[in-house]
Coordinates of C-alpha atoms and ligand atoms in Angstrom, one line a residue:
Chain A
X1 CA -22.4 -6.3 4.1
X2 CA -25.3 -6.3 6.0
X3 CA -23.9 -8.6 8.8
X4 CA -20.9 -5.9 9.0
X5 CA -22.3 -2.7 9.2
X6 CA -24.8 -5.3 12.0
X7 CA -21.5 -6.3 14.1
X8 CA -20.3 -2.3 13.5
X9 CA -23.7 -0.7 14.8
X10 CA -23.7 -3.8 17.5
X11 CA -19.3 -3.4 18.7
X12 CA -19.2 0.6 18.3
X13 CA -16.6 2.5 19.3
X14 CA -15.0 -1.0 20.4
X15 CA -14.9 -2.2 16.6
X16 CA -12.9 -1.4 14.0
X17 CA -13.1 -2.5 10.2
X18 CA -9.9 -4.3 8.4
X19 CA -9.4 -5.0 4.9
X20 CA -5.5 -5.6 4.1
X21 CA -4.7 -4.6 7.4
X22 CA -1.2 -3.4 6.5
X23 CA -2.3 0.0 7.8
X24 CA -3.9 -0.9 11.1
X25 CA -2.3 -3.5 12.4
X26 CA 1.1 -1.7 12.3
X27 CA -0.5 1.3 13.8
X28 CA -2.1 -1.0 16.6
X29 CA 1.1 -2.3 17.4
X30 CA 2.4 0.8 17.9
X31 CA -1.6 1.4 20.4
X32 CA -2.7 4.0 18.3
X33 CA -5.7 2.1 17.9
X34 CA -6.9 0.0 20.3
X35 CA -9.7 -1.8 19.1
X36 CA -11.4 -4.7 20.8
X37 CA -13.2 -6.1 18.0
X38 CA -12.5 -6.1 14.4
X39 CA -14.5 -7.1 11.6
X40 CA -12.6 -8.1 8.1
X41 CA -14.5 -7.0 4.6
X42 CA -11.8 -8.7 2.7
X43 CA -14.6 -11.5 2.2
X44 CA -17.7 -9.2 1.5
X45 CA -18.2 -10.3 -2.0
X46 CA -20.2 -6.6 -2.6
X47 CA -16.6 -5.2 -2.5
X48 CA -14.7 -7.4 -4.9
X49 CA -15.0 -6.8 -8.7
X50 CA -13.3 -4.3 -11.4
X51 CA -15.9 -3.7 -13.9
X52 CA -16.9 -1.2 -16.7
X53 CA -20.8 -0.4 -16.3
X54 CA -23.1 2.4 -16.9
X55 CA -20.6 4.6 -18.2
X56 CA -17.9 3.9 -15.1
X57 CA -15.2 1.4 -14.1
X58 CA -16.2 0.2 -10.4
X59 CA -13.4 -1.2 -8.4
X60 CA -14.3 -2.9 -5.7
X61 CA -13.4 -1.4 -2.5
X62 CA -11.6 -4.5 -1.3
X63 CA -9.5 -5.2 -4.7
X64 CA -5.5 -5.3 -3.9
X65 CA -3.3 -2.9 -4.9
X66 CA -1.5 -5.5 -6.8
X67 CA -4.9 -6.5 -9.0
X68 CA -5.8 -2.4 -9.5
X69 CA -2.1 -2.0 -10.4
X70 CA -2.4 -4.9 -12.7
X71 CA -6.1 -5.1 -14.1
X72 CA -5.6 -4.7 -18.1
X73 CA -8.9 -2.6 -17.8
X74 CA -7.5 -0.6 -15.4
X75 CA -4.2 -0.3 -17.1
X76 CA -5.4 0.6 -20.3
X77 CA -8.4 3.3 -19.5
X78 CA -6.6 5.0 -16.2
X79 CA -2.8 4.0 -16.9
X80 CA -1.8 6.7 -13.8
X81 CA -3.6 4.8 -11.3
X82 CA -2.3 1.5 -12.3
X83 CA 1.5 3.2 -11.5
X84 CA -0.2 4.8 -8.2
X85 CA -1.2 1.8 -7.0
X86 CA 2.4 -0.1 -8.2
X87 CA 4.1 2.5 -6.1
X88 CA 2.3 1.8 -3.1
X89 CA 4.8 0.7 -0.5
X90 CA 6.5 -2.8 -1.6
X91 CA 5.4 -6.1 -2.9
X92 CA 4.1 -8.4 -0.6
X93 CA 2.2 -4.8 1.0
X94 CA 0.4 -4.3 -2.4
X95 CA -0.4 -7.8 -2.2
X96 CA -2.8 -7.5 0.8
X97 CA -3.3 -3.9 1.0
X98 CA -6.5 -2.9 -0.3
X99 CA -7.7 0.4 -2.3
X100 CA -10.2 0.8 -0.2
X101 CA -7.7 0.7 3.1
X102 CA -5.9 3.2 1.0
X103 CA -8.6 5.8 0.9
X104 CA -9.4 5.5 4.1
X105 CA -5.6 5.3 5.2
X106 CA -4.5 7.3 8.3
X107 CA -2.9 10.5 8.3
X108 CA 0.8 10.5 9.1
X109 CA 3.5 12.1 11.2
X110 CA 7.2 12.0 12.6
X111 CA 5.5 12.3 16.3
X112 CA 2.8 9.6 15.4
X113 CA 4.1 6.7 14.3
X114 CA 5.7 5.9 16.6
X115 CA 6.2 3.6 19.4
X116 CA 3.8 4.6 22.7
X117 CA 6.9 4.1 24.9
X118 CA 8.4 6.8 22.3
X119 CA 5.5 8.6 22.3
X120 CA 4.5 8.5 25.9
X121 CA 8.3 9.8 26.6
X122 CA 7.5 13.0 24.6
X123 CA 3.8 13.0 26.5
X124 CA 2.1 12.2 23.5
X125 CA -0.1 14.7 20.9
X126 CA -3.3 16.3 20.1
X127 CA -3.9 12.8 17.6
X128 CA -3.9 10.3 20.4
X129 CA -3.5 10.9 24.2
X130 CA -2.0 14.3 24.4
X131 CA -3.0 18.1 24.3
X132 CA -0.6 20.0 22.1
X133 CA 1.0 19.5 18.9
X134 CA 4.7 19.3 18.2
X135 CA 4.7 20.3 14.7
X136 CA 2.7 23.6 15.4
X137 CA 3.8 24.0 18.7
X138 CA 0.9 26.0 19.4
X139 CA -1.7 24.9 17.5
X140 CA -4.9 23.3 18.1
X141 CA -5.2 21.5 15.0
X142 CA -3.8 18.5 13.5
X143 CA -1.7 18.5 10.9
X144 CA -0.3 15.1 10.1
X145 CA -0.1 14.2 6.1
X146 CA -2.6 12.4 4.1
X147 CA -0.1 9.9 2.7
X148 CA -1.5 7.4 0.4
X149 CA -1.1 7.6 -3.2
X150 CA -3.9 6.5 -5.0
X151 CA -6.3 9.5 -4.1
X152 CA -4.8 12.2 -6.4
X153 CA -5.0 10.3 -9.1
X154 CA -8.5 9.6 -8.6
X155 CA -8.8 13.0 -8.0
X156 CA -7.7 14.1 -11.5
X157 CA -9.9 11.4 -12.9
X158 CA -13.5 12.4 -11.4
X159 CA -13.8 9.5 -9.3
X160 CA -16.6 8.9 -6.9
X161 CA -16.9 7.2 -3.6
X162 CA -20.0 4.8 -2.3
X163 CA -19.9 4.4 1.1
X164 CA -22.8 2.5 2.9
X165 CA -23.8 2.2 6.5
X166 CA -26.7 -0.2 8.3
X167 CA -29.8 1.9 6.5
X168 CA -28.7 3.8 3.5
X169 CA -26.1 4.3 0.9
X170 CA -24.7 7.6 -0.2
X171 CA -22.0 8.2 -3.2
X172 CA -19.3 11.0 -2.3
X173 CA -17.3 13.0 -5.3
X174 CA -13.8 11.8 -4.0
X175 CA -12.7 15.9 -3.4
X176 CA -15.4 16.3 -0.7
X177 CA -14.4 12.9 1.1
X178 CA -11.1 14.5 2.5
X179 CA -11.5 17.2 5.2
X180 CA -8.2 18.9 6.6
X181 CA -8.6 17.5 9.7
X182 CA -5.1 15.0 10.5
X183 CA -6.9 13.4 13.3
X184 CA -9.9 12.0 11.2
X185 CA -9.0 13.1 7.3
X186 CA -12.7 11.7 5.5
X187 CA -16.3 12.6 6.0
X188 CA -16.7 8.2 6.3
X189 CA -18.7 7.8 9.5
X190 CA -17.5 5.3 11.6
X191 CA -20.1 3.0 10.9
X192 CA -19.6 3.3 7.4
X193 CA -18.3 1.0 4.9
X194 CA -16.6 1.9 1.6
X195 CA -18.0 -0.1 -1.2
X196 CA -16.6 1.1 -4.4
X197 CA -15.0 3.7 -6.1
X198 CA -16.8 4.8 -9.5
X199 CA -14.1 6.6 -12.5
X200 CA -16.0 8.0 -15.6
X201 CA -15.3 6.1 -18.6
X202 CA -15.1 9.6 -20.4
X203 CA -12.0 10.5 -18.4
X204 CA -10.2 8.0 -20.0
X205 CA -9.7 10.1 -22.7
X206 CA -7.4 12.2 -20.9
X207 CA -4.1 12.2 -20.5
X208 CA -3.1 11.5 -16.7
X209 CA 0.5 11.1 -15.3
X210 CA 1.5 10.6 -11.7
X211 CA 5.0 10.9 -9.9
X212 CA 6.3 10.2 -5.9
X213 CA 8.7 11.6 -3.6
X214 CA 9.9 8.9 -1.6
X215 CA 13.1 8.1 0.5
X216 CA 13.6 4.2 -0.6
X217 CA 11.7 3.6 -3.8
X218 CA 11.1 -0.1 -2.9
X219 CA 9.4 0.7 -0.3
X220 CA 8.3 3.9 1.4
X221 CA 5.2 5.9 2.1
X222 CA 5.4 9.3 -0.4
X223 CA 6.8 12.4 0.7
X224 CA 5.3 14.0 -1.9
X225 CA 2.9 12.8 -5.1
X226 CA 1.9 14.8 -8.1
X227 CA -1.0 13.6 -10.2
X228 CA -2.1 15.4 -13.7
X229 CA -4.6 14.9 -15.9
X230 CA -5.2 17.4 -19.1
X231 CA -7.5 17.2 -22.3
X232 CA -5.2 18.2 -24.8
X233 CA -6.1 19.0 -28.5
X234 CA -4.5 17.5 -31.8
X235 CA -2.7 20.2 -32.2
X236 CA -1.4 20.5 -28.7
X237 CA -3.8 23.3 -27.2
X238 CA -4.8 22.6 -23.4
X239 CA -9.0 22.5 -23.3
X240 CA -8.2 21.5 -19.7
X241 CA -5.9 20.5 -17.0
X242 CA -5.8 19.5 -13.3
X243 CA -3.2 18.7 -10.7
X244 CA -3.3 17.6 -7.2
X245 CA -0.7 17.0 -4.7
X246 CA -0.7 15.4 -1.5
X247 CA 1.6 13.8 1.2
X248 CA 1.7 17.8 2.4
X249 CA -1.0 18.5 5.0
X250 CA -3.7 16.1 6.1
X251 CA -6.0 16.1 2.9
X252 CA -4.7 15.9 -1.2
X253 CA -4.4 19.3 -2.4
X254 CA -6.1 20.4 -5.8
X255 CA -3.7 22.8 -7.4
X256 CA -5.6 26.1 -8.2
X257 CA -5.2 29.0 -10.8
X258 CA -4.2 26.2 -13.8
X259 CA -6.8 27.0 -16.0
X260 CA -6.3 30.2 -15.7
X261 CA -2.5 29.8 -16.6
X262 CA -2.9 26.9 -19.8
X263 CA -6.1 26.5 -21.2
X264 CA -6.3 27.7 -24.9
X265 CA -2.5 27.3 -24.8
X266 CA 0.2 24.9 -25.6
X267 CA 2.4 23.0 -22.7
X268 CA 5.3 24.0 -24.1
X269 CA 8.7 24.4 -22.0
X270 CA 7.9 27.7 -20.7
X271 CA 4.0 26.9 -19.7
X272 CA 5.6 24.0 -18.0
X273 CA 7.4 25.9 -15.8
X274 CA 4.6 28.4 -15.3
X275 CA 2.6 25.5 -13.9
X276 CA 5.2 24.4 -11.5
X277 CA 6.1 27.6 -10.0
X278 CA 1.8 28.4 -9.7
X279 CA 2.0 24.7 -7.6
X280 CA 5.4 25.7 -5.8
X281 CA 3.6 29.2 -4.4
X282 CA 0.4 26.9 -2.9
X283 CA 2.1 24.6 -0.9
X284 CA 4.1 24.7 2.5
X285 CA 4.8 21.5 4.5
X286 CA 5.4 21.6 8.1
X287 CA 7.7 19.6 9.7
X288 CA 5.2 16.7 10.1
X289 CA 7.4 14.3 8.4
X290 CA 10.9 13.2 8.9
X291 CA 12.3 14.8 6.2
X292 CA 13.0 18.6 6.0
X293 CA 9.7 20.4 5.4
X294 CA 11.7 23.2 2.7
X295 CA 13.3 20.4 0.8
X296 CA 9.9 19.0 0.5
X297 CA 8.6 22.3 -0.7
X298 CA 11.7 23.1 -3.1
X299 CA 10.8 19.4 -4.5
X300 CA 7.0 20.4 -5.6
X301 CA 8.0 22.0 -8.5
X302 CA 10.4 19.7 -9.4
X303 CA 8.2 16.6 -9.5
X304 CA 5.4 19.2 -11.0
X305 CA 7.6 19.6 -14.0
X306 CA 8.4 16.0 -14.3
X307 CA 4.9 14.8 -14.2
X308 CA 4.0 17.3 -17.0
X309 CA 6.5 16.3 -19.1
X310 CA 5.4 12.6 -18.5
X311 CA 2.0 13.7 -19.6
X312 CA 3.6 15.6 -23.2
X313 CA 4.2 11.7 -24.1
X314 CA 1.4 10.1 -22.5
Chain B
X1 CA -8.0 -7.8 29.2
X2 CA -7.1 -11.3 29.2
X3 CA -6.0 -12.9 25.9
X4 CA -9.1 -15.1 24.1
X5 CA -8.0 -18.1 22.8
X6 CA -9.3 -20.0 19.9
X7 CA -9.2 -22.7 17.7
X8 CA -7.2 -22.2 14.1
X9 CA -7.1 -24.5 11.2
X10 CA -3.9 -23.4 9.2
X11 CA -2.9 -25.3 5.9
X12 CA 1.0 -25.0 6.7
X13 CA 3.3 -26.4 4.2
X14 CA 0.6 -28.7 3.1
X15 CA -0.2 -30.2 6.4
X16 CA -3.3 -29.7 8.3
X17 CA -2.9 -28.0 11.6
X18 CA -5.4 -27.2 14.6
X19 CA -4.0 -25.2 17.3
X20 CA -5.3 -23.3 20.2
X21 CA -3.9 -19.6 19.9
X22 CA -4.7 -16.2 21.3
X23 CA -6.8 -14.8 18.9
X24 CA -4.9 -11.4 18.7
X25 CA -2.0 -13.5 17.4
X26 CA -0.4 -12.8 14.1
X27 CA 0.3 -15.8 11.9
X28 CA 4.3 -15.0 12.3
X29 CA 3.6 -15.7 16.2
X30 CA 1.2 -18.4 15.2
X31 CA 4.3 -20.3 13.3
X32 CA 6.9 -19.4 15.6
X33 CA 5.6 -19.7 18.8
X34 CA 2.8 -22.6 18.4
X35 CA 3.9 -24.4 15.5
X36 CA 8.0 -24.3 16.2
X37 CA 8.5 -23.3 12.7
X38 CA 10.8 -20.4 13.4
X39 CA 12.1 -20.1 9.8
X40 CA 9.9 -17.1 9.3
X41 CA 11.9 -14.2 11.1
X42 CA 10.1 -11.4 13.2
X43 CA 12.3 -8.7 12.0
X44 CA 10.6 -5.5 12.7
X45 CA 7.5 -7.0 13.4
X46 CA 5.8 -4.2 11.6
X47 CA 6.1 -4.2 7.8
X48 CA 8.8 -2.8 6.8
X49 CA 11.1 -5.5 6.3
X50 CA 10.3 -8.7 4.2
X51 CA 11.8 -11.2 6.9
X52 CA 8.4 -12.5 7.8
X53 CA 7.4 -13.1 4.2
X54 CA 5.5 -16.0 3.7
X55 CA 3.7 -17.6 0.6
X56 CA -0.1 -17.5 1.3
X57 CA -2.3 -18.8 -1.6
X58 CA 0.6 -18.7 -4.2
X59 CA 1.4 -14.5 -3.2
X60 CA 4.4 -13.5 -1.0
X61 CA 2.4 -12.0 2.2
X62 CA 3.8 -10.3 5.6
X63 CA 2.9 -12.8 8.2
X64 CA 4.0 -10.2 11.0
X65 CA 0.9 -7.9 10.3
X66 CA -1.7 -10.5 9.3
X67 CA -4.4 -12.1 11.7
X68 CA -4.3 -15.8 11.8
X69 CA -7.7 -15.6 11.8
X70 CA -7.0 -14.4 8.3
X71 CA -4.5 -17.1 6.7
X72 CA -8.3 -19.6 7.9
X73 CA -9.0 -21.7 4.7
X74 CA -5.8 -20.6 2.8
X75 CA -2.4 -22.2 2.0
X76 CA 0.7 -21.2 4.0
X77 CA 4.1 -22.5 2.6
X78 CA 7.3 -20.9 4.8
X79 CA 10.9 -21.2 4.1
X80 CA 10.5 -25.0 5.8
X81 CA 8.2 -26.1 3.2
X82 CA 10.0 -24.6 0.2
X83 CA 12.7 -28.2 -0.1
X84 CA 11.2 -31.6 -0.9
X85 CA 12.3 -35.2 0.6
X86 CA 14.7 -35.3 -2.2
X87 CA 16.9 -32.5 -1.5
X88 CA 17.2 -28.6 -1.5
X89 CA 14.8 -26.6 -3.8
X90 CA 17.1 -25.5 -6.7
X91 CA 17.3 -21.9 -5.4
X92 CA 18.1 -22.5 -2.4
X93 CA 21.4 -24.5 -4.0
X94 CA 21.7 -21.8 -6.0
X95 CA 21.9 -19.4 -3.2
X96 CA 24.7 -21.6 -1.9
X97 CA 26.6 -21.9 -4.6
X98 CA 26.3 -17.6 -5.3
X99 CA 26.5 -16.8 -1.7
X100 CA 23.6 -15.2 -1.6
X101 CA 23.3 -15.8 2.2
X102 CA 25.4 -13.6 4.8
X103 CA 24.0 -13.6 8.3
X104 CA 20.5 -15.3 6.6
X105 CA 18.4 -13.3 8.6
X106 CA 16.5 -12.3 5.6
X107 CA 17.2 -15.3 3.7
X108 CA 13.9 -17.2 4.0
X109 CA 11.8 -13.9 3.0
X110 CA 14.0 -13.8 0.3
X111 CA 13.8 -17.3 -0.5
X112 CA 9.5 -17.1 -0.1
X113 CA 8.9 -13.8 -2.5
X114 CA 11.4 -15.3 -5.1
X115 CA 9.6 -18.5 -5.0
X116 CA 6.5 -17.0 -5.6
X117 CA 8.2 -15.5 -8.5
X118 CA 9.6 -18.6 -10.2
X119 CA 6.2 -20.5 -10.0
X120 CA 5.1 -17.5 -12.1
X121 CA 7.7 -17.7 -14.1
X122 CA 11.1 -19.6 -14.8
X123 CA 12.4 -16.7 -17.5
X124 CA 12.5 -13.5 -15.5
X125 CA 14.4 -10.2 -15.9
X126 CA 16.7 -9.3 -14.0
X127 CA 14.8 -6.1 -13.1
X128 CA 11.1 -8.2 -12.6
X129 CA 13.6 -10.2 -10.1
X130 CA 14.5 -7.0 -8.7
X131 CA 10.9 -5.8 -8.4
X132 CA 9.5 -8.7 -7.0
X133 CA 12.1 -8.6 -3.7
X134 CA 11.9 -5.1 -3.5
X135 CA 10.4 -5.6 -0.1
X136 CA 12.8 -7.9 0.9
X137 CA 15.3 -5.9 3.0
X138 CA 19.1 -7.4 3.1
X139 CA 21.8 -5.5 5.0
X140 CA 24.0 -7.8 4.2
X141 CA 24.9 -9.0 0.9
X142 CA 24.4 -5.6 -1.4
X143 CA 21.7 -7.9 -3.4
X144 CA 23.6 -8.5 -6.2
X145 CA 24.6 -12.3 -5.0
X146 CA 20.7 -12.4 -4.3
X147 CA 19.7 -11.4 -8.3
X148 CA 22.4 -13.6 -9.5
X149 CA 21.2 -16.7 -7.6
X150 CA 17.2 -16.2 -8.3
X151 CA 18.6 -15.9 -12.5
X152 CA 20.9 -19.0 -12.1
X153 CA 18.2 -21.2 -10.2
X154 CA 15.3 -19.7 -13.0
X155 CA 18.0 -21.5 -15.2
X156 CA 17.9 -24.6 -13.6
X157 CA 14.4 -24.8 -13.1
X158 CA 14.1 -24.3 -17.0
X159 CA 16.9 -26.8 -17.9
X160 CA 15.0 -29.6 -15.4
X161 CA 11.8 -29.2 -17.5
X162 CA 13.4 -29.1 -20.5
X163 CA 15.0 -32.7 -19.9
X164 CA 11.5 -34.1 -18.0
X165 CA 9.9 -33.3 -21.4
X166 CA 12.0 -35.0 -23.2
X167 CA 12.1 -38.0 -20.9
X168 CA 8.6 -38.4 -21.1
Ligands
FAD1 C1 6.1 -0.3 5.1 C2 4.9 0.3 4.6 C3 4.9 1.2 3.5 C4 3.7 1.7 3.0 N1 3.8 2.5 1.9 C5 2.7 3.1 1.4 C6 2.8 4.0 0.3 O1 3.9 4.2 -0.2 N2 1.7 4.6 -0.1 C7 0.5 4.3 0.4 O2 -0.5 4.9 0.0 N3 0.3 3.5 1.5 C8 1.4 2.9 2.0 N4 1.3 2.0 3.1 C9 0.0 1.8 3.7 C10 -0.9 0.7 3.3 O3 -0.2 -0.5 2.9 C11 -1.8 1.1 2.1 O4 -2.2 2.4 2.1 C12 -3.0 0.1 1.9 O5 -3.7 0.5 0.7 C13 -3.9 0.2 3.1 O6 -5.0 -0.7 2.8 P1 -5.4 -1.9 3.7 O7 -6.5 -2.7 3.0 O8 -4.3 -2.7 4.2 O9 -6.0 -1.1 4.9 P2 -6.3 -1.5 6.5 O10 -5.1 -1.4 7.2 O11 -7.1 -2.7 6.5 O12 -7.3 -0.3 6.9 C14 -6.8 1.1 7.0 C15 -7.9 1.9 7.6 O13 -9.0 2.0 6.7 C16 -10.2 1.4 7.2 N5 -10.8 0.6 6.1 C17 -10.2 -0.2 5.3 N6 -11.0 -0.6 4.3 C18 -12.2 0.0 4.5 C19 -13.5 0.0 3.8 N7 -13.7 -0.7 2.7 N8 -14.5 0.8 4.3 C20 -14.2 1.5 5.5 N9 -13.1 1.6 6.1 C21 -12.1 0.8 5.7 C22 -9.7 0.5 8.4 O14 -10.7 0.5 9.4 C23 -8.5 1.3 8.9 O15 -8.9 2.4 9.7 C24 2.5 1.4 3.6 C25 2.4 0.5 4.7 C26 3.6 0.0 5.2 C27 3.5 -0.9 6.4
SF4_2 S1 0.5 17.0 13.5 FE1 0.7 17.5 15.7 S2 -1.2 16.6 16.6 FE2 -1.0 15.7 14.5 S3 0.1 13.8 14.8 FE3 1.7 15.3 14.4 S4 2.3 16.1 16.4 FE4 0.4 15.0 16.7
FES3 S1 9.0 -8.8 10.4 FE1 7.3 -8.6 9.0 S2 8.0 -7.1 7.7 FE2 9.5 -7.1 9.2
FES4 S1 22.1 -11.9 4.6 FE1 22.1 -10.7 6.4 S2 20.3 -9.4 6.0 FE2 20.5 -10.5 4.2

């Protein structure tokens, strides 16, 4: 760790970390990073391990995809993130791909992932090289999607965050860790490594479902995840709920006005589709991904309704 | 800048390899271009499509987007390593006899991640078959000549241990 965050502090803005790498080196192929240096954490023993202790299970930052999905711990405490992290991209992805990589995965969009010849041709974007944005057309702000698909689900389950740089070491409530800001979506300084991510043991008594948009479902990045988790009484009355949706704008949306909407009553039919339309009123996708931003809207309360159903039988 | 070259040692296929490579090399350009085993296939060279899949430490990887640096101190086995002196492994006659090939372009991925699977297990599902080349794209065949050859040569592989038991 220490030798990391040394070579970090040491390289700068020339360095770069890697764990899986199946985010960045794509993305440096395509020069949207141009890093001179980069320094692996795949070996950093501090990030490896998926343990219960003091109350929490702590996954080790640079834990695949394919051992979260899985871990019996994990699939028996927090079933949702085990599917999450099964639904990441394909196979041989989930095999290197880390969960750390995936919190800290970049923000996506039809005019940034691309080629810089493709790019370059369009004179590139606010993101990387250029001065306007094409999805806004006027805007000053970037609004690429946050597209990985393990956050909402730790969303919906409490978790917490460690990240630690060269002298100190500070944990983050996953919510405040995404800003909505698509050029740089987390409040993770440069320097800074993520270590862990902390889930409450007590959430496990929740129910929790998750569900994903996606165009190929061997393989692509979400155009839309749903993540629920609700403590729901023996005799079916709601004490609470919580939903959050992402693959949207650049940072995972916590659905508001829920509570309001189901606690002290059952998820029956009718409350189910209460909840969906209250999700399908909060969210508007721009054109930031390839596929038509009102059938990506028209699809929210769809998958809402599915993923609360899933949770009825959870 | 100018490219920085470097000394590798790869495990490939079970041999021992030192090479002097650019270090910004992937392992797929590592094999290819410096080793000659062009088995692996640069498809899109950026993770999408399975063609580069290799087996690194027993678990089908994408050699396209991994530093060589990173495959250091691990095992590689490609699509050229898969067959022993005595003949074909018994998928790949399977995928002979089920014409499970077209073009072959994606045909040693294929071969790798299914591999990977058998040496798990010799009774999979169909479906766990299914899962475990879902990032194997094939434009080609329709996959249904792949599925059938992974579940006749899981067969085989079951049938040849039976009779080695019962040999011994
Ligand atoms: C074809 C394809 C499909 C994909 N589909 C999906 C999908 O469906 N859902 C999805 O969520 N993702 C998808 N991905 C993206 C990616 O595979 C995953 O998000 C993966 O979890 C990224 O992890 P990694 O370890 O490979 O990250 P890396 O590529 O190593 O890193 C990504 C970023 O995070 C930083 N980083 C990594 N680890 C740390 C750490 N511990 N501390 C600080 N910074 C760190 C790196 O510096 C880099 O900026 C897909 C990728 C491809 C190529
Ligand atoms: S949202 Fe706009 S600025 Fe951001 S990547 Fe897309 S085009 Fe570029
Ligand atoms: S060439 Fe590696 S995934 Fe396509
Ligand atoms: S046989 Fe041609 S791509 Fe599979």
């Amino acid at each position: 760790m220490a030798e990391a965050t040394g070579l970090m502090s040491q390289y700068a803005e020339e360095a770069m970390y890697v764990a899986g790498g199946t985010d960045l080196i794509p993305n440096m192929k395509h020069r949207l990073f141009e890093p001179t240096h980069l320094i692996a954490l795949k070996s950093v023993s501090e990030l490896s391990g998926i343990r219960e202790e003091n109350g929490y299970l702590r996954i080790g930052a640079a834990e695949t995809l394919a051992e979260v999905a899985r871990h019996p711990g994990v699939q028996k405490l927090f079933p949702a993130l085990s599917d999450a992290a099964g639904h990441v991209a394909g196979p041989q992805l989930r095999n290197a791909g880390t969960i750390g990589g995936n919190l800290c995965l970049d923000t996506r969009c039809t005019y940034y992932n691309q080629t810089s010849f493709w790019r370059g041709a369009l004179g590139y974007c606010l993101k990387k090289d250029g001065t306007v944005c094409h999805v806004t057309s006027v805007g000053k702000k970037c609004v690429a999607a946050h597209s990985a698909d393990t956050p909402p689900v730790l969303m919906t389950l409490g978790a917490t965050i460690t990240l630690a740089g060269p002298q100190r070491k500070r944990r983050v409530p996953i919510e405040d860790f995404f800003i909505a800001d698509g050029i740089c979506n987390t409040r993770r300084t440069p320097v800074e490594i993520v270590t862990e991510i902390r889930i409450p043991l007590s959430a496990a008594n929740r129910r929790q479902a998750y569900a994903k948009l996606r165009q190929r479902k061997s393989i692509d990045f979400p155009l839309l995840t749903v993540a629920v988790s609700a403590d729901i009484e023996g005799d079916g009355t709601v004490q609470s709920i919580n939903g959050v949706v992402t693959a949207l704008g650049a940072r995972p949306r916590a659905l508001s006005g829920w509570d309001d909407l189901a606690v002290g009553s059952t998820l029956d039919a009718d409350m189910i589709d209460e909840l969906a339309e209250r999700a399908h009123e909060q969210c508007h996708p721009l054109e930031n991904l390839i596929v038509d931003a009102d059938w990506r809207r028209a699809m929210v309360p769809v998958y809402v309704r599915r993923v609360l159903e899933k949770l009825l039988i959870a | 800048m100018p490219a920085v070259t470097q000394i590798v040692r790869l495990n490939v296929n079970g041999d021992l390899r030192e090479i002097g490579v650019p270090m910004h090399f992937t392992l797929l350009e590592t094999l290819r271009y410096e080793l000659g085993l062009t088995g692996s296939k640069q498809g899109c060279d950026k993770g999408d499509c399975g063609a580069c899949t290799v087996i690194l430490d027993g678990r089908p990887t994408l050699s396209c987007i991994t530093p060589v640096c990173e495959a250091e101190g691990h095992s590689v086995i490609t699509v050229e390593g898969l067959a022993d002196a005595d003949g074909p492994h018994p998928l790949q006659d399977a995928f002979d006899l089920h014409g499970a090939a077209q073009c072959g372009f994606c045909t040693p991925g294929i071969l790798c991640s299914a591999i990977a699977l058998l040496e798990q297990t010799t009774s999979p599902s169909r479906r766990e078959v299914k899962e475990a080349l879902a990032g194997n794209l094939c434009r080609c065949t329709g996959y249904s000549k792949i599925y059938d050859a992974v579940m006749s040569a899981a067969q085989r592989l079951q049938v040849e241990a039976h009779l080695d038991r019962s040999h011994r």
